[in-house]
mmCIF file of C-alpha atoms in Angstrom:
data_model
loop_
_atom_site.group_PDB
_atom_site.id
_atom_site.type_symbol
_atom_site.label_atom_id
_atom_site.label_comp_id
_atom_site.label_asym_id
_atom_site.label_seq_id
_atom_site.Cartn_x
_atom_site.Cartn_y
_atom_site.Cartn_z
ATOM 1 C CA MET A 1 280.613 248.397 112.294
ATOM 2 C CA LYS A 2 278.804 247.025 109.246
ATOM 3 C CA LEU A 3 280.478 243.884 107.929
ATOM 4 C CA ASP A 4 281.091 243.452 104.193
ATOM 5 C CA ARG A 5 279.966 240.083 102.809
ATOM 6 C CA LYS A 6 282.565 240.164 100.003
ATOM 7 C CA GLU A 7 285.330 240.808 102.514
ATOM 8 C CA ILE A 8 284.197 237.813 104.583
ATOM 9 C CA LEU A 9 284.109 235.536 101.532
ATOM 10 C CA LYS A 10 287.613 236.673 100.594
ATOM 11 C CA ALA A 11 288.800 235.809 104.134
ATOM 12 C CA LEU A 12 287.155 232.352 103.945
ATOM 13 C CA GLU A 13 289.094 231.662 100.730
ATOM 14 C CA THR A 14 292.225 231.371 102.907
ATOM 15 C CA ILE A 15 291.024 228.218 104.727
ATOM 16 C CA THR A 16 290.071 224.677 103.726
ATOM 17 C CA VAL A 17 287.936 221.916 105.167
ATOM 18 C CA ALA A 18 290.123 219.065 106.453
ATOM 19 C CA GLY A 19 290.577 216.407 103.764
ATOM 20 C CA GLU A 20 289.588 218.710 100.864
ATOM 21 C CA GLY A 21 292.176 220.320 98.613
ATOM 22 C CA LYS A 22 290.220 223.443 97.632
ATOM 23 C CA ASN A 23 289.382 226.394 99.878
ATOM 24 C CA MET A 24 285.968 226.593 101.574
ATOM 25 C CA VAL A 25 284.462 228.959 99.032
ATOM 26 C CA GLU A 26 285.861 227.287 95.909
ATOM 27 C CA SER A 27 284.840 223.792 97.087
ATOM 28 C CA GLY A 28 281.266 224.926 97.696
ATOM 29 C CA ALA A 29 281.414 224.200 101.417
ATOM 30 C CA VAL A 30 280.340 227.791 102.154
ATOM 31 C CA ALA A 31 276.695 227.714 101.049
ATOM 32 C CA ASN A 32 275.816 231.245 102.152
ATOM 33 C CA VAL A 33 277.049 234.254 104.128
ATOM 34 C CA LEU A 34 274.638 236.753 105.708
ATOM 35 C CA THR A 35 275.640 239.945 107.506
ATOM 36 C CA PHE A 36 273.624 242.122 109.906
ATOM 37 C CA GLY A 37 275.718 245.027 111.160
ATOM 38 C CA ASP A 38 278.520 243.434 113.208
ATOM 39 C CA GLU A 39 276.881 239.993 113.055
ATOM 40 C CA VAL A 40 277.640 237.337 110.451
ATOM 41 C CA VAL A 41 276.006 233.980 109.774
ATOM 42 C CA VAL A 42 277.937 231.392 107.734
ATOM 43 C CA ASP A 43 276.040 228.385 106.337
ATOM 44 C CA LEU A 44 278.494 225.518 105.838
ATOM 45 C CA VAL A 45 277.869 222.207 104.045
ATOM 46 C CA LEU A 46 280.186 219.299 104.960
ATOM 47 C CA HIS A 47 280.346 215.805 103.512
ATOM 48 C CA THR A 48 281.537 213.995 106.637
ATOM 49 C CA PRO A 49 279.836 213.782 110.033
ATOM 50 C CA ALA A 50 283.160 213.492 111.889
ATOM 51 C CA MET A 51 282.938 215.689 114.997
ATOM 52 C CA HIS A 52 286.566 216.851 114.895
ATOM 53 C CA ILE A 53 286.210 218.075 111.303
ATOM 54 C CA LYS A 54 283.026 220.020 112.107
ATOM 55 C CA LYS A 55 284.645 221.583 115.192
ATOM 56 C CA ARG A 56 287.825 222.502 113.323
ATOM 57 C CA ALA A 57 285.852 224.077 110.452
ATOM 58 C CA GLU A 58 283.795 226.202 112.863
ATOM 59 C CA ASP A 59 286.894 227.289 114.814
ATOM 60 C CA ASP A 60 288.783 228.139 111.613
ATOM 61 C CA ILE A 61 285.908 230.303 110.338
ATOM 62 C CA LYS A 62 285.609 232.269 113.581
ATOM 63 C CA LYS A 63 289.357 232.730 113.934
ATOM 64 C CA THR A 64 289.802 233.834 110.301
ATOM 65 C CA ILE A 65 286.966 236.391 110.367
ATOM 66 C CA HIS A 66 288.216 237.813 113.673
ATOM 67 C CA GLU A 67 291.798 238.076 112.378
ATOM 68 C CA LEU A 68 291.186 239.245 108.790
ATOM 69 C CA VAL A 69 287.893 241.139 108.932
ATOM 70 C CA TYR A 70 286.775 242.418 112.339
ATOM 71 C CA PRO A 71 287.985 241.288 115.803
ATOM 72 C CA GLU A 72 284.639 242.070 117.469
ATOM 73 C CA ALA A 73 282.435 240.307 114.912
ATOM 74 C CA LYS A 74 279.633 238.145 116.308
ATOM 75 C CA ILE A 75 279.782 234.921 114.323
ATOM 76 C CA LYS A 76 277.326 232.059 114.002
ATOM 77 C CA VAL A 77 278.191 228.981 111.945
ATOM 78 C CA ASN A 78 275.365 226.698 110.796
ATOM 79 C CA ILE A 79 276.711 223.297 109.699
ATOM 80 C CA LYS A 80 274.693 220.941 107.511
ATOM 81 C CA ILE A 81 275.932 217.412 106.776
ATOM 82 C CA GLU A 82 275.269 216.041 103.318
ATOM 83 C CA THR A 83 276.737 212.550 103.182
ATOM 84 C CA PRO A 84 276.830 211.191 99.632
ATOM 85 C CA GLU A 85 274.615 208.183 99.081
ATOM 86 C CA LYS A 86 276.480 204.908 99.222
ATOM 87 C CA ASN A 87 277.101 203.960 95.635
ATOM 88 C CA GLU A 88 277.835 200.599 94.181
ATOM 89 C CA ILE A 89 281.530 199.731 93.943
ATOM 90 C CA LYS A 90 282.642 200.232 90.378
ATOM 91 C CA GLY A 91 285.624 198.705 88.708
ATOM 92 C CA ARG A 92 286.367 195.025 88.986
ATOM 93 C CA ALA A 93 285.359 194.257 92.549
ATOM 94 C CA ILE A 94 286.232 190.815 93.906
ATOM 95 C CA PRO A 95 283.024 189.034 94.938
ATOM 96 C CA GLY A 96 283.009 188.076 98.614
ATOM 97 C CA ILE A 97 285.692 190.529 99.782
ATOM 98 C CA LYS A 98 284.239 193.160 102.103
ATOM 99 C CA ASN A 99 287.221 195.441 102.810
ATOM 100 C CA ILE A 100 290.470 195.924 100.863
ATOM 101 C CA ILE A 101 293.164 197.679 102.916
ATOM 102 C CA ALA A 102 296.364 198.871 101.221
ATOM 103 C CA VAL A 103 299.405 198.979 103.530
ATOM 104 C CA ALA A 104 301.967 201.439 102.189
ATOM 105 C CA SER A 105 305.143 203.264 103.130
ATOM 106 C CA GLY A 106 306.941 206.194 101.605
ATOM 107 C CA LYS A 107 310.315 204.446 101.787
ATOM 108 C CA GLY A 108 311.707 200.958 102.198
ATOM 109 C CA GLY A 109 313.067 199.490 105.416
ATOM 110 C CA VAL A 110 310.406 200.844 107.773
ATOM 111 C CA GLY A 111 308.876 197.434 108.514
ATOM 112 C CA LYS A 112 305.767 197.695 106.337
ATOM 113 C CA SER A 113 305.653 193.978 105.487
ATOM 114 C CA THR A 114 306.227 192.998 109.125
ATOM 115 C CA VAL A 115 303.371 195.256 110.207
ATOM 116 C CA THR A 116 301.126 193.817 107.468
ATOM 117 C CA ALA A 117 301.818 190.232 108.563
ATOM 118 C CA ASN A 118 301.107 191.037 112.221
ATOM 119 C CA LEU A 119 297.936 192.958 111.373
ATOM 120 C CA ALA A 120 296.756 189.934 109.374
ATOM 121 C CA VAL A 121 297.263 187.365 112.141
ATOM 122 C CA THR A 122 295.732 189.708 114.740
ATOM 123 C CA LEU A 123 292.634 190.202 112.572
ATOM 124 C CA ALA A 124 292.382 186.412 112.219
ATOM 125 C CA LYS A 125 292.692 185.981 116.009
ATOM 126 C CA MET A 126 289.811 188.449 116.391
ATOM 127 C CA GLY A 127 287.647 186.155 114.293
ATOM 128 C CA PHE A 128 287.835 187.875 110.903
ATOM 129 C CA SER A 129 288.501 185.996 107.671
ATOM 130 C CA VAL A 130 291.677 187.483 106.177
ATOM 131 C CA GLY A 131 293.707 187.380 102.978
ATOM 132 C CA VAL A 132 297.086 188.925 102.165
ATOM 133 C CA LEU A 133 298.177 189.913 98.666
ATOM 134 C CA ASP A 134 301.932 190.468 98.578
ATOM 135 C CA ALA A 135 302.133 193.205 95.931
ATOM 136 C CA ASP A 136 305.699 194.163 96.910
ATOM 137 C CA ILE A 137 306.617 192.573 93.639
ATOM 138 C CA TYR A 138 310.375 193.291 93.704
ATOM 139 C CA GLY A 139 310.874 192.196 97.313
ATOM 140 C CA PRO A 140 308.149 189.711 98.246
ATOM 141 C CA SER A 141 308.565 188.687 101.885
ATOM 142 C CA MET A 142 305.212 187.178 102.932
ATOM 143 C CA PRO A 143 306.235 183.598 102.007
ATOM 144 C CA ILE A 144 309.129 183.856 104.499
ATOM 145 C CA MET A 145 307.105 185.606 107.202
ATOM 146 C CA PHE A 146 304.364 182.951 107.069
ATOM 147 C CA ASP A 147 306.796 180.012 106.711
ATOM 148 C CA VAL A 148 305.443 178.963 103.303
ATOM 149 C CA GLU A 149 308.321 179.902 101.003
ATOM 150 C CA ASN A 150 308.496 176.374 99.549
ATOM 151 C CA GLU A 151 304.758 176.189 98.819
ATOM 152 C CA LYS A 152 303.255 176.536 95.341
ATOM 153 C CA PRO A 153 299.615 177.520 94.674
ATOM 154 C CA VAL A 154 297.628 174.825 92.861
ATOM 155 C CA SER A 155 294.952 175.252 90.224
ATOM 156 C CA ILE A 156 291.360 174.350 91.095
ATOM 157 C CA MET A 157 288.095 174.523 89.148
ATOM 158 C CA VAL A 158 285.515 177.021 90.421
ATOM 159 C CA ASP A 159 282.232 177.355 88.518
ATOM 160 C CA GLY A 160 283.856 175.858 85.444
ATOM 161 C CA LYS A 161 286.849 178.227 85.549
ATOM 162 C CA SER A 162 290.441 177.486 86.515
ATOM 163 C CA LYS A 163 291.470 179.476 89.587
ATOM 164 C CA MET A 164 294.575 179.726 91.763
ATOM 165 C CA LYS A 165 294.107 178.445 95.299
ATOM 166 C CA PRO A 166 295.852 180.805 97.768
ATOM 167 C CA ILE A 167 298.318 179.265 100.236
ATOM 168 C CA GLU A 168 296.963 179.153 103.796
ATOM 169 C CA SER A 169 299.044 179.726 106.935
ATOM 170 C CA TYR A 170 297.807 180.625 110.436
ATOM 171 C CA GLU A 171 294.285 180.873 108.930
ATOM 172 C CA ILE A 172 295.453 183.567 106.469
ATOM 173 C CA LYS A 173 295.039 183.141 102.695
ATOM 174 C CA ILE A 174 298.202 184.363 100.935
ATOM 175 C CA LEU A 175 299.314 184.999 97.377
ATOM 176 C CA SER A 176 302.716 186.407 96.475
ATOM 177 C CA ILE A 177 304.909 186.642 93.396
ATOM 178 C CA GLY A 178 307.460 184.910 95.636
ATOM 179 C CA PHE A 179 305.533 181.662 95.113
ATOM 180 C CA PHE A 180 306.265 181.773 91.378
ATOM 181 C CA THR A 181 309.976 182.633 91.379
ATOM 182 C CA ALA A 182 313.042 180.902 92.746
ATOM 183 C CA PRO A 183 314.314 182.417 96.051
ATOM 184 C CA SER A 184 317.544 183.519 94.369
ATOM 185 C CA GLN A 185 315.842 184.840 91.228
ATOM 186 C CA ALA A 186 315.604 188.612 90.737
ATOM 187 C CA VAL A 187 312.306 189.851 89.319
ATOM 188 C CA ILE A 188 313.408 192.085 86.437
ATOM 189 C CA TRP A 189 310.078 193.182 85.020
ATOM 190 C CA ARG A 190 308.747 196.308 83.434
ATOM 191 C CA GLY A 191 305.645 197.891 84.959
ATOM 192 C CA PRO A 192 303.056 196.306 82.598
ATOM 193 C CA MET A 193 304.444 192.800 83.242
ATOM 194 C CA ALA A 194 304.282 193.325 87.004
ATOM 195 C CA ALA A 195 300.761 194.750 86.738
ATOM 196 C CA LYS A 196 299.603 191.744 84.701
ATOM 197 C CA ALA A 197 301.032 189.321 87.283
ATOM 198 C CA LEU A 198 299.277 191.177 90.102
ATOM 199 C CA ASN A 199 295.971 191.202 88.206
ATOM 200 C CA GLN A 200 296.184 187.442 87.836
ATOM 201 C CA MET A 201 296.763 187.001 91.564
ATOM 202 C CA ILE A 202 293.823 189.298 92.303
ATOM 203 C CA PHE A 203 291.198 188.144 89.838
ATOM 204 C CA ASP A 204 292.256 184.620 88.859
ATOM 205 C CA ALA A 205 292.386 183.379 92.461
ATOM 206 C CA ASP A 206 289.750 181.713 94.594
ATOM 207 C CA TRP A 207 289.849 184.072 97.593
ATOM 208 C CA GLY A 208 286.431 183.006 98.856
ATOM 209 C CA GLU A 209 284.678 185.092 101.513
ATOM 210 C CA LEU A 210 287.009 187.592 103.226
ATOM 211 C CA ASP A 211 286.298 190.291 105.788
ATOM 212 C CA PHE A 212 289.670 191.904 105.050
ATOM 213 C CA MET A 213 292.183 191.677 102.239
ATOM 214 C CA LEU A 214 295.479 193.362 103.140
ATOM 215 C CA ILE A 215 297.641 194.451 100.206
ATOM 216 C CA ASP A 216 301.337 194.827 101.016
ATOM 217 C CA LEU A 217 302.381 197.529 98.529
ATOM 218 C CA PRO A 218 305.967 198.235 97.446
ATOM 219 C CA PRO A 219 307.697 201.264 99.024
ATOM 220 C CA GLY A 220 307.275 204.644 97.377
ATOM 221 C CA THR A 221 304.643 206.013 95.016
ATOM 222 C CA GLY A 222 304.899 204.438 91.605
ATOM 223 C CA ASP A 223 303.532 202.298 88.831
ATOM 224 C CA ILE A 224 302.498 199.306 90.965
ATOM 225 C CA HIS A 225 300.463 201.557 93.264
ATOM 226 C CA LEU A 226 298.591 203.049 90.314
ATOM 227 C CA SER A 227 298.015 199.601 88.790
ATOM 228 C CA ILE A 228 296.532 198.272 92.038
ATOM 229 C CA MET A 229 294.280 201.307 92.501
ATOM 230 C CA GLN A 230 293.164 201.152 88.870
ATOM 231 C CA SER A 231 292.333 197.463 89.263
ATOM 232 C CA LEU A 232 290.667 197.486 92.674
ATOM 233 C CA PRO A 233 288.311 199.652 94.697
ATOM 234 C CA ILE A 234 290.499 200.141 97.799
ATOM 235 C CA THR A 235 288.488 200.636 100.998
ATOM 236 C CA GLY A 236 291.294 202.559 102.686
ATOM 237 C CA ALA A 237 295.042 202.870 103.129
ATOM 238 C CA VAL A 238 297.314 202.475 106.150
ATOM 239 C CA VAL A 239 300.714 204.183 105.988
ATOM 240 C CA VAL A 240 303.666 202.826 108.000
ATOM 241 C CA SER A 241 306.596 205.057 108.979
ATOM 242 C CA THR A 242 309.448 205.207 111.435
ATOM 243 C CA PRO A 243 309.844 208.401 113.528
ATOM 244 C CA GLN A 244 312.896 209.988 111.889
ATOM 245 C CA ALA A 245 312.593 213.008 109.596
ATOM 246 C CA VAL A 246 313.822 211.204 106.451
ATOM 247 C CA ALA A 247 311.127 208.511 106.748
ATOM 248 C CA LEU A 248 308.430 211.032 107.666
ATOM 249 C CA ALA A 249 309.123 213.135 104.566
ATOM 250 C CA ASP A 250 308.482 210.077 102.403
ATOM 251 C CA ALA A 251 305.474 208.955 104.477
ATOM 252 C CA LYS A 252 303.953 212.381 103.897
ATOM 253 C CA LYS A 253 304.247 211.800 100.138
ATOM 254 C CA GLY A 254 302.614 208.391 100.566
ATOM 255 C CA VAL A 255 299.617 209.970 102.330
ATOM 256 C CA ALA A 256 299.473 212.715 99.686
ATOM 257 C CA MET A 257 299.351 210.095 96.924
ATOM 258 C CA PHE A 258 296.178 208.519 98.321
ATOM 259 C CA MET A 259 294.601 211.931 98.958
ATOM 260 C CA GLN A 260 295.143 213.227 95.406
ATOM 261 C CA ASP A 261 291.867 214.302 93.792
ATOM 262 C CA ASN A 262 292.161 211.765 90.964
ATOM 263 C CA ILE A 263 292.973 208.889 93.366
ATOM 264 C CA ASN A 264 290.931 209.785 96.455
ATOM 265 C CA VAL A 265 291.505 206.676 98.586
ATOM 266 C CA PRO A 266 290.623 207.327 102.259
ATOM 267 C CA VAL A 267 293.646 207.169 104.571
ATOM 268 C CA LEU A 268 292.663 205.151 107.632
ATOM 269 C CA GLY A 269 295.739 206.306 109.542
ATOM 270 C CA ILE A 270 299.462 206.132 110.202
ATOM 271 C CA ILE A 271 301.326 203.470 112.201
ATOM 272 C CA GLU A 272 304.657 204.376 113.796
ATOM 273 C CA ASN A 273 307.050 201.408 113.647
ATOM 274 C CA MET A 274 310.346 201.177 115.576
ATOM 275 C CA ALA A 275 308.991 203.875 117.887
ATOM 276 C CA TYR A 276 311.372 203.154 120.769
ATOM 277 C CA PHE A 277 313.652 200.464 122.193
ATOM 278 C CA THR A 278 313.268 198.876 125.615
ATOM 279 C CA PRO A 279 316.040 196.470 126.690
ATOM 280 C CA GLU A 280 314.792 193.227 128.227
ATOM 281 C CA GLU A 281 316.904 193.841 131.350
ATOM 282 C CA LEU A 282 315.561 197.416 131.731
ATOM 283 C CA PRO A 283 311.829 197.063 131.045
ATOM 284 C CA ASP A 284 310.974 200.562 132.321
ATOM 285 C CA ASN A 285 313.437 202.345 130.010
ATOM 286 C CA LYS A 286 312.536 203.682 126.584
ATOM 287 C CA TYR A 287 315.235 204.768 124.144
ATOM 288 C CA TYR A 288 313.938 206.803 121.179
ATOM 289 C CA ILE A 289 316.613 205.746 118.703
ATOM 290 C CA PHE A 290 314.932 207.209 115.609
ATOM 291 C CA GLY A 291 313.272 210.196 117.298
ATOM 292 C CA GLN A 292 310.148 210.551 119.418
ATOM 293 C CA GLU A 293 306.529 210.576 118.188
ATOM 294 C CA GLY A 294 307.474 211.740 114.675
ATOM 295 C CA ALA A 295 304.732 209.722 112.942
ATOM 296 C CA LYS A 296 302.209 210.698 115.618
ATOM 297 C CA ASN A 297 302.948 214.378 115.018
ATOM 298 C CA LEU A 298 302.755 213.830 111.252
ATOM 299 C CA ALA A 299 299.296 212.264 111.648
ATOM 300 C CA GLU A 300 298.150 215.331 113.586
ATOM 301 C CA ASP A 301 299.618 217.697 110.970
ATOM 302 C CA LEU A 302 297.880 215.840 108.126
ATOM 303 C CA ASP A 303 294.652 215.426 110.133
ATOM 304 C CA VAL A 304 294.597 211.641 109.724
ATOM 305 C CA PRO A 305 294.171 209.135 112.574
ATOM 306 C CA PHE A 306 297.215 207.881 114.476
ATOM 307 C CA LEU A 307 296.755 204.114 114.770
ATOM 308 C CA GLY A 308 299.499 203.343 117.290
ATOM 309 C CA GLU A 309 303.198 202.671 117.757
ATOM 310 C CA VAL A 310 305.256 199.484 117.561
ATOM 311 C CA PRO A 311 308.455 199.320 119.643
ATOM 312 C CA ILE A 312 311.762 197.842 118.510
ATOM 313 C CA VAL A 313 311.667 194.329 119.930
ATOM 314 C CA GLN A 314 314.126 191.624 118.922
ATOM 315 C CA SER A 315 311.419 188.955 118.906
ATOM 316 C CA ILE A 316 309.492 190.774 116.143
ATOM 317 C CA ARG A 317 312.443 190.426 113.787
ATOM 318 C CA GLU A 318 313.161 186.844 114.884
ATOM 319 C CA ALA A 319 309.521 185.826 114.533
ATOM 320 C CA GLY A 320 309.350 187.230 111.002
ATOM 321 C CA ASP A 321 312.546 185.445 110.000
ATOM 322 C CA TYR A 322 311.302 182.141 111.422
ATOM 323 C CA GLY A 323 307.907 182.423 109.740
ATOM 324 C CA ARG A 324 305.708 182.925 112.773
ATOM 325 C CA PRO A 325 304.508 186.569 113.124
ATOM 326 C CA ALA A 326 305.211 187.980 116.589
ATOM 327 C CA ALA A 327 301.570 188.894 117.261
ATOM 328 C CA LEU A 328 300.907 185.148 117.636
ATOM 329 C CA GLN A 329 302.919 185.167 120.893
ATOM 330 C CA THR A 330 300.180 184.973 123.500
ATOM 331 C CA ALA A 331 300.349 187.123 126.659
ATOM 332 C CA SER A 332 303.259 189.117 125.226
ATOM 333 C CA VAL A 333 303.806 192.878 124.943
ATOM 334 C CA ILE A 334 303.824 192.563 121.158
ATOM 335 C CA GLU A 335 300.466 190.771 121.119
ATOM 336 C CA THR A 336 298.971 193.639 123.146
ATOM 337 C CA VAL A 337 300.577 196.290 120.904
ATOM 338 C CA PHE A 338 299.196 194.778 117.692
ATOM 339 C CA GLU A 339 295.778 194.107 119.240
ATOM 340 C CA GLU A 340 295.435 197.822 120.026
ATOM 341 C CA ILE A 341 296.627 198.903 116.577
ATOM 342 C CA THR A 342 294.385 196.361 114.819
ATOM 343 C CA ARG A 343 291.355 197.452 116.831
ATOM 344 C CA ASN A 344 292.056 201.014 115.690
ATOM 345 C CA VAL A 345 292.316 199.882 112.045
ATOM 346 C CA VAL A 346 288.994 198.032 112.325
ATOM 347 C CA GLN A 347 287.319 201.037 113.983
ATOM 348 C CA GLU A 348 288.596 203.441 111.342
ATOM 349 C CA THR A 349 287.357 201.048 108.635
ATOM 350 C CA VAL A 350 283.908 201.001 110.259
ATOM 351 C CA ASN A 351 283.936 204.816 110.518
ATOM 352 C CA ARG A 352 284.982 205.132 106.893
ATOM 353 C CA ASN A 353 282.257 202.733 105.670
ATOM 354 C CA ASP A 354 279.599 204.536 107.715
ATOM 355 C CA SER A 355 280.463 208.035 106.498
ATOM 356 C CA LEU A 356 281.800 207.665 102.942
ATOM 357 C CA PRO A 357 280.594 206.006 99.746
ATOM 358 C CA ALA A 358 282.418 202.952 98.435
ATOM 359 C CA THR A 359 285.737 203.753 96.768
ATOM 360 C CA GLU A 360 285.818 203.369 93.017
ATOM 361 C CA ALA A 361 288.701 201.904 91.097
ATOM 362 C CA ILE A 362 290.455 205.004 89.762
ATOM 363 C CA LYS A 363 290.571 205.892 86.106
ATOM 364 C CA ILE A 364 293.799 207.483 84.868
ATOM 365 C CA THR A 365 293.730 208.217 81.162
ATOM 366 C CA THR A 366 296.444 210.876 80.746
ATOM 367 C CA MET A 367 299.952 211.465 81.958
ATOM 368 C CA ALA A 368 298.580 214.364 84.007
ATOM 369 C CA GLY A 369 296.880 211.755 86.181
ATOM 370 C CA CYS A 370 300.259 210.359 87.165
ATOM 371 C CA SER A 371 301.998 213.678 87.630
ATOM 372 C CA ALA A 372 302.897 215.578 90.757
ATOM 373 C CA VAL A 373 302.500 218.818 88.812
ATOM 374 C CA LYS A 374 299.442 220.774 89.892
ATOM 375 C CA LYS A 375 296.941 221.032 87.079
ATOM 376 C CA ASN A 376 295.521 224.452 86.247
#
């Protein structure tokens, strides 16, 4: 049988390269298609060297041609990697900060702030210099979790300019709107006011040299998220979810927000919090209260890394309430859990920096940039 090149291209329009919104032909990934009788050669250009993406693209091409064109076709896929040159970070980068990691969740109550605090102290234990920006402006909890809720940042002079000095606790530099409001005071601000306050904490602070800045974002996908991503070039995002379907539906939206074409922040992976419960008196038992491996399965479906799971342990909650993150408990199960997750975050950050150009601060100039409606 003689294969038809147009028919093959039409078949390839039904599949996409992982991480790209357009189909293979429309995105330009398919550079050329040659046919010789029942043989076909597809030249594919990818922008990431990740082995699993190359393998999946090759498998998808072969499967699609066999199913939609000709089951006996002999297919060869030539893959060329064209990694974009590393460009200079644009936008208002913060001098001295190497990696900015946004920690997000689709919905509230999944333990995002607790995970952020424990990631921070684990990174510090590994020898990294770490800062935490508490951008959860309507429910700031970092001052409580780091036992500094009564502290107030002071003003210092740096190179002739007045700067805020972040509060330090457990070798972590912290700034939070909670430092500037009374504990009982509700923050009733419109978006622009909140954005201005966050910008001051980002750019008018003396953060010094940091390997990692973790940004604890508010739940959901809204104005604060856009303000942060317009202000800062985010290295990557970590999404926290619990295993149940309601949380996963919102986590999926959180991942989709970062992956939108006009935002395009790399997703480093998903962390499953409250994965299971093990009673202290029955250490070999696991009770999957909120469902089993929901976030892990979501990560596989979205083709993003799964960074690990955190069990429901009473000491995590107690430690957060008492202002000493649970990952500081040496030789404990929780220390081991967060060490593994943090190692995965660091590795995914290294992978992302090796294979992708620096993220730019996004530019949103129209309402279409903030809309979930697909643009024509």
